[in-house]
mmCIF file with all atom_site columns, C-alpha atoms in Angstrom:
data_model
loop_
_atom_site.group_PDB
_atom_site.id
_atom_site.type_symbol
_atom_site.label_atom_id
_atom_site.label_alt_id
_atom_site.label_comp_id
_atom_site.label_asym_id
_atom_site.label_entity_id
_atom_site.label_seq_id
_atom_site.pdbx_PDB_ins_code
_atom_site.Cartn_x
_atom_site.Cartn_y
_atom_site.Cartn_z
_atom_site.occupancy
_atom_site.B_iso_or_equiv
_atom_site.pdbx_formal_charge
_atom_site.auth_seq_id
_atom_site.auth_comp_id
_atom_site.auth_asym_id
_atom_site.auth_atom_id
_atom_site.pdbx_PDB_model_num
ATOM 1   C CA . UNK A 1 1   ? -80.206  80.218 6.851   1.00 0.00 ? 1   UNK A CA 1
ATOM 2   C CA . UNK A 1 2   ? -80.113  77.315 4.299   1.00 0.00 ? 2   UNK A CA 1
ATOM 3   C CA . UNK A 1 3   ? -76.833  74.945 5.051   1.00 0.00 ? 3   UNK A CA 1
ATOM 4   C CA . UNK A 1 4   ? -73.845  75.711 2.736   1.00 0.00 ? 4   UNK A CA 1
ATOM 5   C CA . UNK A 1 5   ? -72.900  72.673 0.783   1.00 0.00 ? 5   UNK A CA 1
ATOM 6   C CA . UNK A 1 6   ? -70.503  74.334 -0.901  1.00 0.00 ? 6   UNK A CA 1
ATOM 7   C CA . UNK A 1 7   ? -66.798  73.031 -1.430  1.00 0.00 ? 7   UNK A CA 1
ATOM 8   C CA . UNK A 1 8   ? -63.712  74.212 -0.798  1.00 0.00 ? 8   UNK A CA 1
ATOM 9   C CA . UNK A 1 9   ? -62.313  72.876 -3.874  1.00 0.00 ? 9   UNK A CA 1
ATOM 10  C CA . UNK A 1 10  ? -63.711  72.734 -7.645  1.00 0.00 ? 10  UNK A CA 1
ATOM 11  C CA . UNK A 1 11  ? -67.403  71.617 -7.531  1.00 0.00 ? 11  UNK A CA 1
ATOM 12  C CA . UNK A 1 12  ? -67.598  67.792 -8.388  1.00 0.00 ? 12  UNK A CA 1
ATOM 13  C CA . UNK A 1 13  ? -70.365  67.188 -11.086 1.00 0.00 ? 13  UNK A CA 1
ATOM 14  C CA . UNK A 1 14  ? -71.648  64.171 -12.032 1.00 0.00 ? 14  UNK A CA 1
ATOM 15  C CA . UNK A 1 15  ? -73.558  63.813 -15.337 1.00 0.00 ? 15  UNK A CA 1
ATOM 16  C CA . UNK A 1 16  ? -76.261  60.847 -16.690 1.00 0.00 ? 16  UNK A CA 1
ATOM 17  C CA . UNK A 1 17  ? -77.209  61.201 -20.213 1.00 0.00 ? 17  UNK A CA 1
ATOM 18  C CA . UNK A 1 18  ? -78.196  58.350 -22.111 1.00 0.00 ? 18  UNK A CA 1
ATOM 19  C CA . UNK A 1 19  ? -77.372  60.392 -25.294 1.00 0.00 ? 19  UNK A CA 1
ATOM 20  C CA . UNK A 1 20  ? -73.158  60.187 -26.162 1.00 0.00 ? 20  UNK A CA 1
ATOM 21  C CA . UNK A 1 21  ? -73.101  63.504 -28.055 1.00 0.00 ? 21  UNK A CA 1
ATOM 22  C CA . UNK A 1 22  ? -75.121  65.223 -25.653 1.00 0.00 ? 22  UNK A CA 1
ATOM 23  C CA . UNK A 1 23  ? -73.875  63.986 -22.702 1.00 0.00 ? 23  UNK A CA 1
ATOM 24  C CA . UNK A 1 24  ? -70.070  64.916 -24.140 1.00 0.00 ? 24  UNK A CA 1
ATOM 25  C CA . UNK A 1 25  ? -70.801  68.308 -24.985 1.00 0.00 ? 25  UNK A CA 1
ATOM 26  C CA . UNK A 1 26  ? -72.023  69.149 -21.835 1.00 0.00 ? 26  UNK A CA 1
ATOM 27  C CA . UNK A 1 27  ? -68.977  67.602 -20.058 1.00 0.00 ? 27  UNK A CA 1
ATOM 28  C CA . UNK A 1 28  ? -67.339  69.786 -22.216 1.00 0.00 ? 28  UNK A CA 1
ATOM 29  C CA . UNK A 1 29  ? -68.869  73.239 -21.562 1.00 0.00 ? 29  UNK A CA 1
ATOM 30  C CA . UNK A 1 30  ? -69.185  72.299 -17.770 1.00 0.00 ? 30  UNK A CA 1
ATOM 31  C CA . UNK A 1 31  ? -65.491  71.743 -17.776 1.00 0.00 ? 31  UNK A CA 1
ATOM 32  C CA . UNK A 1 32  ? -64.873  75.272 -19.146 1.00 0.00 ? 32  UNK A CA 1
ATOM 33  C CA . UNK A 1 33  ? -66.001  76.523 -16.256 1.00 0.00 ? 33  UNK A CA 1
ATOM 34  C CA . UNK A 1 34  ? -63.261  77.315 -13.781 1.00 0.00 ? 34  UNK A CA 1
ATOM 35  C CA . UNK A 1 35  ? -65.093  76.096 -10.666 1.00 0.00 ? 35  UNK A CA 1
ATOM 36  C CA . UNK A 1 36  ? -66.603  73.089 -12.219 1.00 0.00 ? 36  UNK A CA 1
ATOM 37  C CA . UNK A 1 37  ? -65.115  69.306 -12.774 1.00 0.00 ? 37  UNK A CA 1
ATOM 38  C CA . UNK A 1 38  ? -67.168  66.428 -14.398 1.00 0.00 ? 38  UNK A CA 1
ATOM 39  C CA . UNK A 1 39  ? -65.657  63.532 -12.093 1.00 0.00 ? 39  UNK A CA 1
ATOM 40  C CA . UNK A 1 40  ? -68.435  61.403 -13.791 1.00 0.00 ? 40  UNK A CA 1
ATOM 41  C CA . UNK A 1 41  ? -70.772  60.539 -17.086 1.00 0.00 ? 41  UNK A CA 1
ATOM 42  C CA . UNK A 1 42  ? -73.198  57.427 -16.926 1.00 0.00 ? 42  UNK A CA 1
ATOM 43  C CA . UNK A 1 43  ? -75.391  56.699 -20.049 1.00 0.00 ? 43  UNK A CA 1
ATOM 44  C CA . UNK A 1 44  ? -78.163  55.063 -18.265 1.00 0.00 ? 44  UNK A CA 1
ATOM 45  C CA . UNK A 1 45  ? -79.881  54.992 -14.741 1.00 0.00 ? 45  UNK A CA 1
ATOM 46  C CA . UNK A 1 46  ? -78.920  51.934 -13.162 1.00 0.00 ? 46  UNK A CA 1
ATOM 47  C CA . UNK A 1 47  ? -75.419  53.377 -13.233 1.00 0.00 ? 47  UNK A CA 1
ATOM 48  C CA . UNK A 1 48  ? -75.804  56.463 -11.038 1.00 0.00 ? 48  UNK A CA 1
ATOM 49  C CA . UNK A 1 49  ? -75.248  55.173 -7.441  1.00 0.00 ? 49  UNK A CA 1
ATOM 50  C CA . UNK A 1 50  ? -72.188  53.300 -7.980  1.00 0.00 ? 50  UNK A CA 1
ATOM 51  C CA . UNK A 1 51  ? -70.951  55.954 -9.928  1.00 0.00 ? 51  UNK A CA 1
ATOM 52  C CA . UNK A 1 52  ? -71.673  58.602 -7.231  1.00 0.00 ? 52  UNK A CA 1
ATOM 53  C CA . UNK A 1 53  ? -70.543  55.897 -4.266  1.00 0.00 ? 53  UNK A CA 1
ATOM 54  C CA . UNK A 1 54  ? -67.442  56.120 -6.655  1.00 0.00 ? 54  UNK A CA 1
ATOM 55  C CA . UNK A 1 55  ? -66.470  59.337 -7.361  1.00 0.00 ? 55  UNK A CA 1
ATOM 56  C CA . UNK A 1 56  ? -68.526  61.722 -4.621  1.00 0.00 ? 56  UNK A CA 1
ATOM 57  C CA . UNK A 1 57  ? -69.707  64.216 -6.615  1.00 0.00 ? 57  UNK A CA 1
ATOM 58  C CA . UNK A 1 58  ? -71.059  67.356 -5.050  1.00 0.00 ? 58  UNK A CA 1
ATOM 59  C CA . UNK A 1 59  ? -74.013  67.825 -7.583  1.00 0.00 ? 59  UNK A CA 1
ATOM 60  C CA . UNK A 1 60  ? -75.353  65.060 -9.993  1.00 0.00 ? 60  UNK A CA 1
ATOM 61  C CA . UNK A 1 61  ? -76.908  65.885 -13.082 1.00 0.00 ? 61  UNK A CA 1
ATOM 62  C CA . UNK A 1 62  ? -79.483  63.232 -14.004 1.00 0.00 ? 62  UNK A CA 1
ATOM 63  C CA . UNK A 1 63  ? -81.741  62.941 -17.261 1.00 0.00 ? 63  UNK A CA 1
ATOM 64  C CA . UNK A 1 64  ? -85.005  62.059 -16.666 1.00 0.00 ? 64  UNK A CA 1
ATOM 65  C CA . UNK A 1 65  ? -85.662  59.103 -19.399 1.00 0.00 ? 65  UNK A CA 1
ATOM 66  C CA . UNK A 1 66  ? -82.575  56.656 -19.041 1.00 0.00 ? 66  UNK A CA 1
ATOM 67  C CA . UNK A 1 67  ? -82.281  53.176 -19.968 1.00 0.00 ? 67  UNK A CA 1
ATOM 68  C CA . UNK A 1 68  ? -82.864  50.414 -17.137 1.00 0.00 ? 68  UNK A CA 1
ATOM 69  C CA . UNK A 1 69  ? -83.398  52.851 -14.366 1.00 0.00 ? 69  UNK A CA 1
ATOM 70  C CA . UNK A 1 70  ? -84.810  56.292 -14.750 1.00 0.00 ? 70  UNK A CA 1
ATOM 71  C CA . UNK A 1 71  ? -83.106  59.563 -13.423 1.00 0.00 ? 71  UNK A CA 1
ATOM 72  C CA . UNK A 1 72  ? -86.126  60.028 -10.858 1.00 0.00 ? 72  UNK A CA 1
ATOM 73  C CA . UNK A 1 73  ? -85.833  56.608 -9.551  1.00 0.00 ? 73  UNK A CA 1
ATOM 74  C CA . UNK A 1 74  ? -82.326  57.361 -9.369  1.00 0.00 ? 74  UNK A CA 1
ATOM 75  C CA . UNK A 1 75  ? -82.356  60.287 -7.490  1.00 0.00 ? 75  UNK A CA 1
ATOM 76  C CA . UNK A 1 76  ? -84.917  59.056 -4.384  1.00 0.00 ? 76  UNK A CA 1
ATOM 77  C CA . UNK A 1 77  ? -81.657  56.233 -4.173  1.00 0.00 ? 77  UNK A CA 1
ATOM 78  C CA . UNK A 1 78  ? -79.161  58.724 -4.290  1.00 0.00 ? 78  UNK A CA 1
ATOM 79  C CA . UNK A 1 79  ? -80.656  60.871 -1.369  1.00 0.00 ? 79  UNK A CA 1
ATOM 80  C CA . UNK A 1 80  ? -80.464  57.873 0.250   1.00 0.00 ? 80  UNK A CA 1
ATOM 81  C CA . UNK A 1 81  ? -77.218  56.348 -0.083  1.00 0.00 ? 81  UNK A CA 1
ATOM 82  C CA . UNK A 1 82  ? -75.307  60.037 -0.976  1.00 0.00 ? 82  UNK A CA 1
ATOM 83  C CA . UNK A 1 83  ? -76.769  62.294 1.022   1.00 0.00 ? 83  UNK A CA 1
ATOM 84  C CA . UNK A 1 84  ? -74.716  64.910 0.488   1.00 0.00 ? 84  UNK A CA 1
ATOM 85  C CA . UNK A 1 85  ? -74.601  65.005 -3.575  1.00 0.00 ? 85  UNK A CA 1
ATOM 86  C CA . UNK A 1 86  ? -76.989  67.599 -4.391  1.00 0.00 ? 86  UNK A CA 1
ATOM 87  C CA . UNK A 1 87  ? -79.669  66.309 -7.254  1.00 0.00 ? 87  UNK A CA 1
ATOM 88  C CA . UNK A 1 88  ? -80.482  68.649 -10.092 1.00 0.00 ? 88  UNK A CA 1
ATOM 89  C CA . UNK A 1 89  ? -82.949  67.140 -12.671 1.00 0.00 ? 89  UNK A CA 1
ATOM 90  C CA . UNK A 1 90  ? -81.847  68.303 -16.213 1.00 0.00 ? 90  UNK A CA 1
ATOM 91  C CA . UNK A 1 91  ? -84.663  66.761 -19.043 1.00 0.00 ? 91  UNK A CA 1
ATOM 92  C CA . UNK A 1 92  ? -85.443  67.657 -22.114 1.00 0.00 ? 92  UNK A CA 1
ATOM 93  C CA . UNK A 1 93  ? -88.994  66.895 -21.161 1.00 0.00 ? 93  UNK A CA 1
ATOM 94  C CA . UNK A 1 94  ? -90.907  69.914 -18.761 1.00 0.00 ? 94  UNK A CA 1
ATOM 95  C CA . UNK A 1 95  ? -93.778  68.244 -17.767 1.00 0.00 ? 95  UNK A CA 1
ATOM 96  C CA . UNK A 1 96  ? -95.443  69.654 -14.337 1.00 0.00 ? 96  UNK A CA 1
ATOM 97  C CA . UNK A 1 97  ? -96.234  66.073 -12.918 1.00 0.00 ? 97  UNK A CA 1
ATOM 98  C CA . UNK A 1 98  ? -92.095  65.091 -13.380 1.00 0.00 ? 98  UNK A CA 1
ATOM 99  C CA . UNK A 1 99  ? -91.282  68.580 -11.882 1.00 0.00 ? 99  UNK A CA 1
ATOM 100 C CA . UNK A 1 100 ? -93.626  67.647 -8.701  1.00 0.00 ? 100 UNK A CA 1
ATOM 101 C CA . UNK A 1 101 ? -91.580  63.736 -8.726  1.00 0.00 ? 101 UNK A CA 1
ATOM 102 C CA . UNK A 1 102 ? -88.550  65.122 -8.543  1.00 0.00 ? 102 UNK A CA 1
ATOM 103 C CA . UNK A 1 103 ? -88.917  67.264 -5.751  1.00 0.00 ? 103 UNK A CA 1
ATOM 104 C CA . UNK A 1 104 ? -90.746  64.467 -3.927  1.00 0.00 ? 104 UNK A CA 1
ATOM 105 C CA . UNK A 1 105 ? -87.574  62.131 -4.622  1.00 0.00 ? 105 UNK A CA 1
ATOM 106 C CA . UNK A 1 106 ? -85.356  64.805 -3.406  1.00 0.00 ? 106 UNK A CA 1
ATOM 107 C CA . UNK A 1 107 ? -84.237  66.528 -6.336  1.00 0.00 ? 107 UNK A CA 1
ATOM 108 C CA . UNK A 1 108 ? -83.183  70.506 -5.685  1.00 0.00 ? 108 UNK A CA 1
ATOM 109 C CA . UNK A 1 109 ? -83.465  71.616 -9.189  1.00 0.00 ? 109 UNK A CA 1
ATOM 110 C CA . UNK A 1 110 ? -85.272  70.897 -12.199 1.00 0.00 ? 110 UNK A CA 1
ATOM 111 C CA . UNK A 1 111 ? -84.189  72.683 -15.658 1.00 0.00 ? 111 UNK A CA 1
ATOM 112 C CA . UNK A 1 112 ? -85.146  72.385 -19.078 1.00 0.00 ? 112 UNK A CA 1
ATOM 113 C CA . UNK A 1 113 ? -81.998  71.171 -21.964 1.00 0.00 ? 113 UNK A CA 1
ATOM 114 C CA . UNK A 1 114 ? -82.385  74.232 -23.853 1.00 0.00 ? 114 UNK A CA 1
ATOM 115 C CA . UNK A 1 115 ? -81.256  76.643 -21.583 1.00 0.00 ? 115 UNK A CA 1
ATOM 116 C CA . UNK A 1 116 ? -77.843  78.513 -22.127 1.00 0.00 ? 116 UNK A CA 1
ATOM 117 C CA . UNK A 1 117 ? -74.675  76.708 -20.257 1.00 0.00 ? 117 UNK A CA 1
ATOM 118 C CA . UNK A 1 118 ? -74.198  79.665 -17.911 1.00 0.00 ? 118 UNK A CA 1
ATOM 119 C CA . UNK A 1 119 ? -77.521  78.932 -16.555 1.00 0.00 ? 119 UNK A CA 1
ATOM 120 C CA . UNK A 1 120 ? -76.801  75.415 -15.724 1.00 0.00 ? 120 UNK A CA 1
ATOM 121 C CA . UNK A 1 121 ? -73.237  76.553 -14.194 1.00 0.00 ? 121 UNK A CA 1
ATOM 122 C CA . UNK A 1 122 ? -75.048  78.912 -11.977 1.00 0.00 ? 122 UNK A CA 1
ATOM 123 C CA . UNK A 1 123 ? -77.975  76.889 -11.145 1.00 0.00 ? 123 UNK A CA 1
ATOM 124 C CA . UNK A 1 124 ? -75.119  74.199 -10.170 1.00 0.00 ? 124 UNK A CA 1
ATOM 125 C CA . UNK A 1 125 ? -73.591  76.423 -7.518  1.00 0.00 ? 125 UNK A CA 1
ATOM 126 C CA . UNK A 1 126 ? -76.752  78.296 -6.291  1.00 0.00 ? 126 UNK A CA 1
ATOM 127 C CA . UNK A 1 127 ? -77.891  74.607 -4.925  1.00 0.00 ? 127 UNK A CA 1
ATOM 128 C CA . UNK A 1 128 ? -74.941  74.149 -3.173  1.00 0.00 ? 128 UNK A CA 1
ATOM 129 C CA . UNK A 1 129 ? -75.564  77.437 -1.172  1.00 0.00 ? 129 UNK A CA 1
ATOM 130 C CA . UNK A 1 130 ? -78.950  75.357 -0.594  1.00 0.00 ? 130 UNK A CA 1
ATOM 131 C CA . UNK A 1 131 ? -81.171  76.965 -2.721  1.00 0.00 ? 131 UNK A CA 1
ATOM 132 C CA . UNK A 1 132 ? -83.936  75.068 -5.140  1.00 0.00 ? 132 UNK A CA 1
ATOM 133 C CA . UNK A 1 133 ? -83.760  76.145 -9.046  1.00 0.00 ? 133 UNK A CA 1
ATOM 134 C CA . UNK A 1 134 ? -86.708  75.907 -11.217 1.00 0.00 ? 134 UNK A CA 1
ATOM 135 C CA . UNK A 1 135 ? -87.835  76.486 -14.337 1.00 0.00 ? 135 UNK A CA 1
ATOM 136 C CA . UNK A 1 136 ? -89.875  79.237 -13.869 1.00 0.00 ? 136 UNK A CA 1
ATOM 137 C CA . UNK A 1 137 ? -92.292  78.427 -16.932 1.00 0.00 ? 137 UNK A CA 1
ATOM 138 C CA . UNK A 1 138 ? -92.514  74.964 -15.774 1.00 0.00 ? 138 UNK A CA 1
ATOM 139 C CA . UNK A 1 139 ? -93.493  75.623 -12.225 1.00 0.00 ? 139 UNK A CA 1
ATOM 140 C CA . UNK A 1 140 ? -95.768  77.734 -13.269 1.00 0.00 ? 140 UNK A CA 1
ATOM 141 C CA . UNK A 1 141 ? -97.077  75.026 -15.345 1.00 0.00 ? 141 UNK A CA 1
ATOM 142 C CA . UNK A 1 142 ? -96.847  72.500 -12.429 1.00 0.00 ? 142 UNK A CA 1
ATOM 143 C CA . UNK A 1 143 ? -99.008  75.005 -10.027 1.00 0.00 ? 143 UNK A CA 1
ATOM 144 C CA . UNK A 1 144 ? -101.852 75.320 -12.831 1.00 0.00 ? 144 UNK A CA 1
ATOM 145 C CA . UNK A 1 145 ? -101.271 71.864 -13.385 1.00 0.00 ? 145 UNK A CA 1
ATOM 146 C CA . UNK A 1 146 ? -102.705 70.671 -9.925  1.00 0.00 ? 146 UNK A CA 1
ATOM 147 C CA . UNK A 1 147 ? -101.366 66.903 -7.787  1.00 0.00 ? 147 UNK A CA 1
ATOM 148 C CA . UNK A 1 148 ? -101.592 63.711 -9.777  1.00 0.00 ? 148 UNK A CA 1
ATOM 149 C CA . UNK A 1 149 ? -104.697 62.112 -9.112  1.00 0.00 ? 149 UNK A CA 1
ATOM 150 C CA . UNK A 1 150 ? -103.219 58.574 -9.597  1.00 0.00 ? 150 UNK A CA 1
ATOM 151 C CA . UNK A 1 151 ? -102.329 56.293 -6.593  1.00 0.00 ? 151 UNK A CA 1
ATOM 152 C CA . UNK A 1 152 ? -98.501  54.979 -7.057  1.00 0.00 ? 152 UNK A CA 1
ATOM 153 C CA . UNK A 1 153 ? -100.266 51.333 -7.472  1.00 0.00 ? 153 UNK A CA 1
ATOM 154 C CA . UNK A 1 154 ? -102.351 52.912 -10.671 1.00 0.00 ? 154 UNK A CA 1
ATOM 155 C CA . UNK A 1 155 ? -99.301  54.521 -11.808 1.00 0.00 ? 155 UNK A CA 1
ATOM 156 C CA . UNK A 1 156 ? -97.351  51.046 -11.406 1.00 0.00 ? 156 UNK A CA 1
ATOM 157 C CA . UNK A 1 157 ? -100.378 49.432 -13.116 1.00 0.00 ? 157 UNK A CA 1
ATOM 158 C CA . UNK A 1 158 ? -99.987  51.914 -16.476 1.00 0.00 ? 158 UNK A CA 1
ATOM 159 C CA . UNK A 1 159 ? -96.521  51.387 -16.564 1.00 0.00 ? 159 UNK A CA 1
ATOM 160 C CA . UNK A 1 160 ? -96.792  47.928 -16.597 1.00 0.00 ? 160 UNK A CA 1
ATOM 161 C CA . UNK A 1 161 ? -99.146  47.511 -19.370 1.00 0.00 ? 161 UNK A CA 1
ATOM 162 C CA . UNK A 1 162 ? -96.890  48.942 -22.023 1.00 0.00 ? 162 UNK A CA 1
ATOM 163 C CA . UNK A 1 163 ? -95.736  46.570 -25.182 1.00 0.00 ? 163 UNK A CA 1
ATOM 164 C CA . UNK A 1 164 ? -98.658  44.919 -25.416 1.00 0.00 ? 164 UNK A CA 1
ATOM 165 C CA . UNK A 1 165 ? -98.588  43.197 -21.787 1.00 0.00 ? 165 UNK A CA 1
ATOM 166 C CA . UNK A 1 166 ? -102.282 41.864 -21.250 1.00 0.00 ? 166 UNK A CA 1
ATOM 167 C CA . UNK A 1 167 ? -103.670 41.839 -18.101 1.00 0.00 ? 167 UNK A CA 1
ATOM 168 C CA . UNK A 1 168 ? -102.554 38.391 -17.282 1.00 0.00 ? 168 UNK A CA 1
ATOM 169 C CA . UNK A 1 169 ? -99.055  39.339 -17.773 1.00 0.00 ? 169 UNK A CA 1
ATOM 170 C CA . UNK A 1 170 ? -99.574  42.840 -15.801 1.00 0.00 ? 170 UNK A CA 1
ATOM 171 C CA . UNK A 1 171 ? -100.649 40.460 -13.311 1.00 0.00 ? 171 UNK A CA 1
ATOM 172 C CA . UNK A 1 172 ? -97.978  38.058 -13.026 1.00 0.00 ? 172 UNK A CA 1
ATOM 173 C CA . UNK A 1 173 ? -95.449  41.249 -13.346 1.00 0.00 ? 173 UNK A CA 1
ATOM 174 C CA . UNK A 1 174 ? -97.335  42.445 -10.529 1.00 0.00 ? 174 UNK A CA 1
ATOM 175 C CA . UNK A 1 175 ? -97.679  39.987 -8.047  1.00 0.00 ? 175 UNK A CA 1
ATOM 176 C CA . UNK A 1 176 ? -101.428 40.718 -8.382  1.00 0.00 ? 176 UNK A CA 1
ATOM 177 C CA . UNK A 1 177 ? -104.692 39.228 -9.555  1.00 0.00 ? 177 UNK A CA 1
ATOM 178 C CA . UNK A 1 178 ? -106.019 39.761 -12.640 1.00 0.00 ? 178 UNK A CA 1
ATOM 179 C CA . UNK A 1 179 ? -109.742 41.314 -11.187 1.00 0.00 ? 179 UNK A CA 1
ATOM 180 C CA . UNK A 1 180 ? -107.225 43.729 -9.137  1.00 0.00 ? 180 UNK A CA 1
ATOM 181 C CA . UNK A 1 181 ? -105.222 44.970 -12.211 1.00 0.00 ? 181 UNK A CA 1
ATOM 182 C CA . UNK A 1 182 ? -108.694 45.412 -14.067 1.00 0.00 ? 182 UNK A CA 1
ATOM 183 C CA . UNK A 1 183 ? -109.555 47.535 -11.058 1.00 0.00 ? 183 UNK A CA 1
ATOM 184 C CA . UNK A 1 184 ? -106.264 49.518 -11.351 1.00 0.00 ? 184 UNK A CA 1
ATOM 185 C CA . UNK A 1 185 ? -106.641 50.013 -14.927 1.00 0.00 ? 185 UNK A CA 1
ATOM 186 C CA . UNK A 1 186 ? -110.616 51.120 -14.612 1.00 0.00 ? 186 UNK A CA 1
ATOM 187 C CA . UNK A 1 187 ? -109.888 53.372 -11.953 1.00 0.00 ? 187 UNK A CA 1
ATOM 188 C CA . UNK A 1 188 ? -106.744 55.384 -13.724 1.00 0.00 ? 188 UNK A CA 1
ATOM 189 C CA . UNK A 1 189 ? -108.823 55.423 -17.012 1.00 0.00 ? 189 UNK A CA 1
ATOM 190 C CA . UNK A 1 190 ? -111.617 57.036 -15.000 1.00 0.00 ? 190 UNK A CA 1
ATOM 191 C CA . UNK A 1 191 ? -109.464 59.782 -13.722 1.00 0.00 ? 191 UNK A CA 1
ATOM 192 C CA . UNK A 1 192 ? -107.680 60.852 -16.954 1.00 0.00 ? 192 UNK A CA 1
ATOM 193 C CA . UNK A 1 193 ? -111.663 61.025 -18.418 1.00 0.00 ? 193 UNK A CA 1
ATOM 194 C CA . UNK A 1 194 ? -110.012 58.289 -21.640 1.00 0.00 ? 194 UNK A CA 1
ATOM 195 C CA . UNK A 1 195 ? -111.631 55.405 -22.929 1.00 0.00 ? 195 UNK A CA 1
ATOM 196 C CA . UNK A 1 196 ? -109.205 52.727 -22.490 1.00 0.00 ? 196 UNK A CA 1
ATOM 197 C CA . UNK A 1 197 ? -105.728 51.731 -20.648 1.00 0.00 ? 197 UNK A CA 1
ATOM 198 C CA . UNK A 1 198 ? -103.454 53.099 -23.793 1.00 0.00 ? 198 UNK A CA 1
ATOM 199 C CA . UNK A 1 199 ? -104.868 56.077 -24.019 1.00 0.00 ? 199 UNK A CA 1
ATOM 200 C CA . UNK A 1 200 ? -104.709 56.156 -20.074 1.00 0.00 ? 200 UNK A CA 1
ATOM 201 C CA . UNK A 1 201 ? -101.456 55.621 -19.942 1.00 0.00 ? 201 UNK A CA 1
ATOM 202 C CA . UNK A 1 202 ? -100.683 58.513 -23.109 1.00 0.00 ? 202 UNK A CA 1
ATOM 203 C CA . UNK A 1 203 ? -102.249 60.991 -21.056 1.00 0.00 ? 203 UNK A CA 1
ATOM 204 C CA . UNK A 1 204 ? -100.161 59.942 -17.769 1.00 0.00 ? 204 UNK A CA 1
ATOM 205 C CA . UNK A 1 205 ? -96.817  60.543 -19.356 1.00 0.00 ? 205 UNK A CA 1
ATOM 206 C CA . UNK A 1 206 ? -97.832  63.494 -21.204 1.00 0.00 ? 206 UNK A CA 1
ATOM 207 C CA . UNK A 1 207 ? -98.245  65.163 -17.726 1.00 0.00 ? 207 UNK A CA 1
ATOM 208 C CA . UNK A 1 208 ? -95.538  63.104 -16.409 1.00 0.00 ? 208 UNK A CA 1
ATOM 209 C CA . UNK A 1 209 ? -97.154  61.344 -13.776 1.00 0.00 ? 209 UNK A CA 1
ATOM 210 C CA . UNK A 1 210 ? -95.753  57.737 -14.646 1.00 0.00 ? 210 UNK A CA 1
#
């Protein structure tokens, strides 16, 4: 039988949403619930540890896309250095490849923004009885979807070429050379079948591998 994380008291939720409206109505409607208390809202990624170091939420609620640090990133930490807040991604974005990064960065649940409230309050306590909650459409979507066929150095690669970066600057980012980043780049255009590193690195994030 899974471990019950369950508290004795209300359930401790911790929310990061880089978007202030957003991010206060769900406070809101989480706080309506009788069980539930929002100890915690962060706008942006870098702020989730100390936050959750803090305030020792039971379950954090982390956006995906974040400024400085992104909820994914965030959430590989926080298994880490909280080990017993429970991680549940909540992104407006349902793309298989983030589904398949959050569960490899410890995440227990991934849902989708425009579900109804009561389906984020009950998702919220079914993980503490140790259960995983997904989107059903999206890991369906994930399974059809197949593993990302980029190597976490291609991935880094992509990422770092955004703006405009040319390969010399990908490079010195990088600690690489510049023939290695050219390598990199060929290689992850090859395997999304594109013709060149933006459109490489468009087709990455649409399935949400970088």
């Amino acid at each position: 039988m899974p471990r019950d994380h369950r508290p004795a008291k209300s359930v401790r939720v911790l929310l990061a949403e880089d978007q202030g409206m957003m991010r206060g109505a769900l406070a809101l409607l989480l706080g309506m619930e009788r069980d539930l208390e929002v100890v915690a809202q962060v706008g942006s990624g870098d702020a989730i540890v100390d936050s959750a170091v803090l305030h020792r939420p039971d379950v954090a609620l982390l956006d995906i896309e974040l400024p400085v640090r992104s909820g994914l990133d965030a959430a590989a930490d926080l298994r880490d250095q909280v080990p017993d807040c429970r991680v549940l991604i909540l992104t407006t974005f349902g793309r298989p490849g983030y589904l398949r990064r959050a569960m490899e960065a410890g995440a227990v649940g991934f849902l989708v923004k425009d579900g109804p409230v009561e389906e984020l309050a009950g998702a919220i306590r079914r993980v503490l009885t140790g259960e995983t909650v997904i989107d059903p459409a999206l890991a369906a979507a994930a399974l059809s979807a197949g593993p990302n066929p980029l190597t976490s150095r291609e991935c880094e690669v992509l990422r770092a070429s955004t703006d405009g970066a040319t390969v010399a600057d990908v490079a010195a980012s990088l600690h690489l050379s510049e023939s290695t980043v050219r390598n990199y780049l060929s290689a992850a255009i090859g395997k999304t079948g594109t013709r060149n590193r933006t459109e490489a690195l468009r087709a990455a994030r649409r399935q949400g591998w970088v």
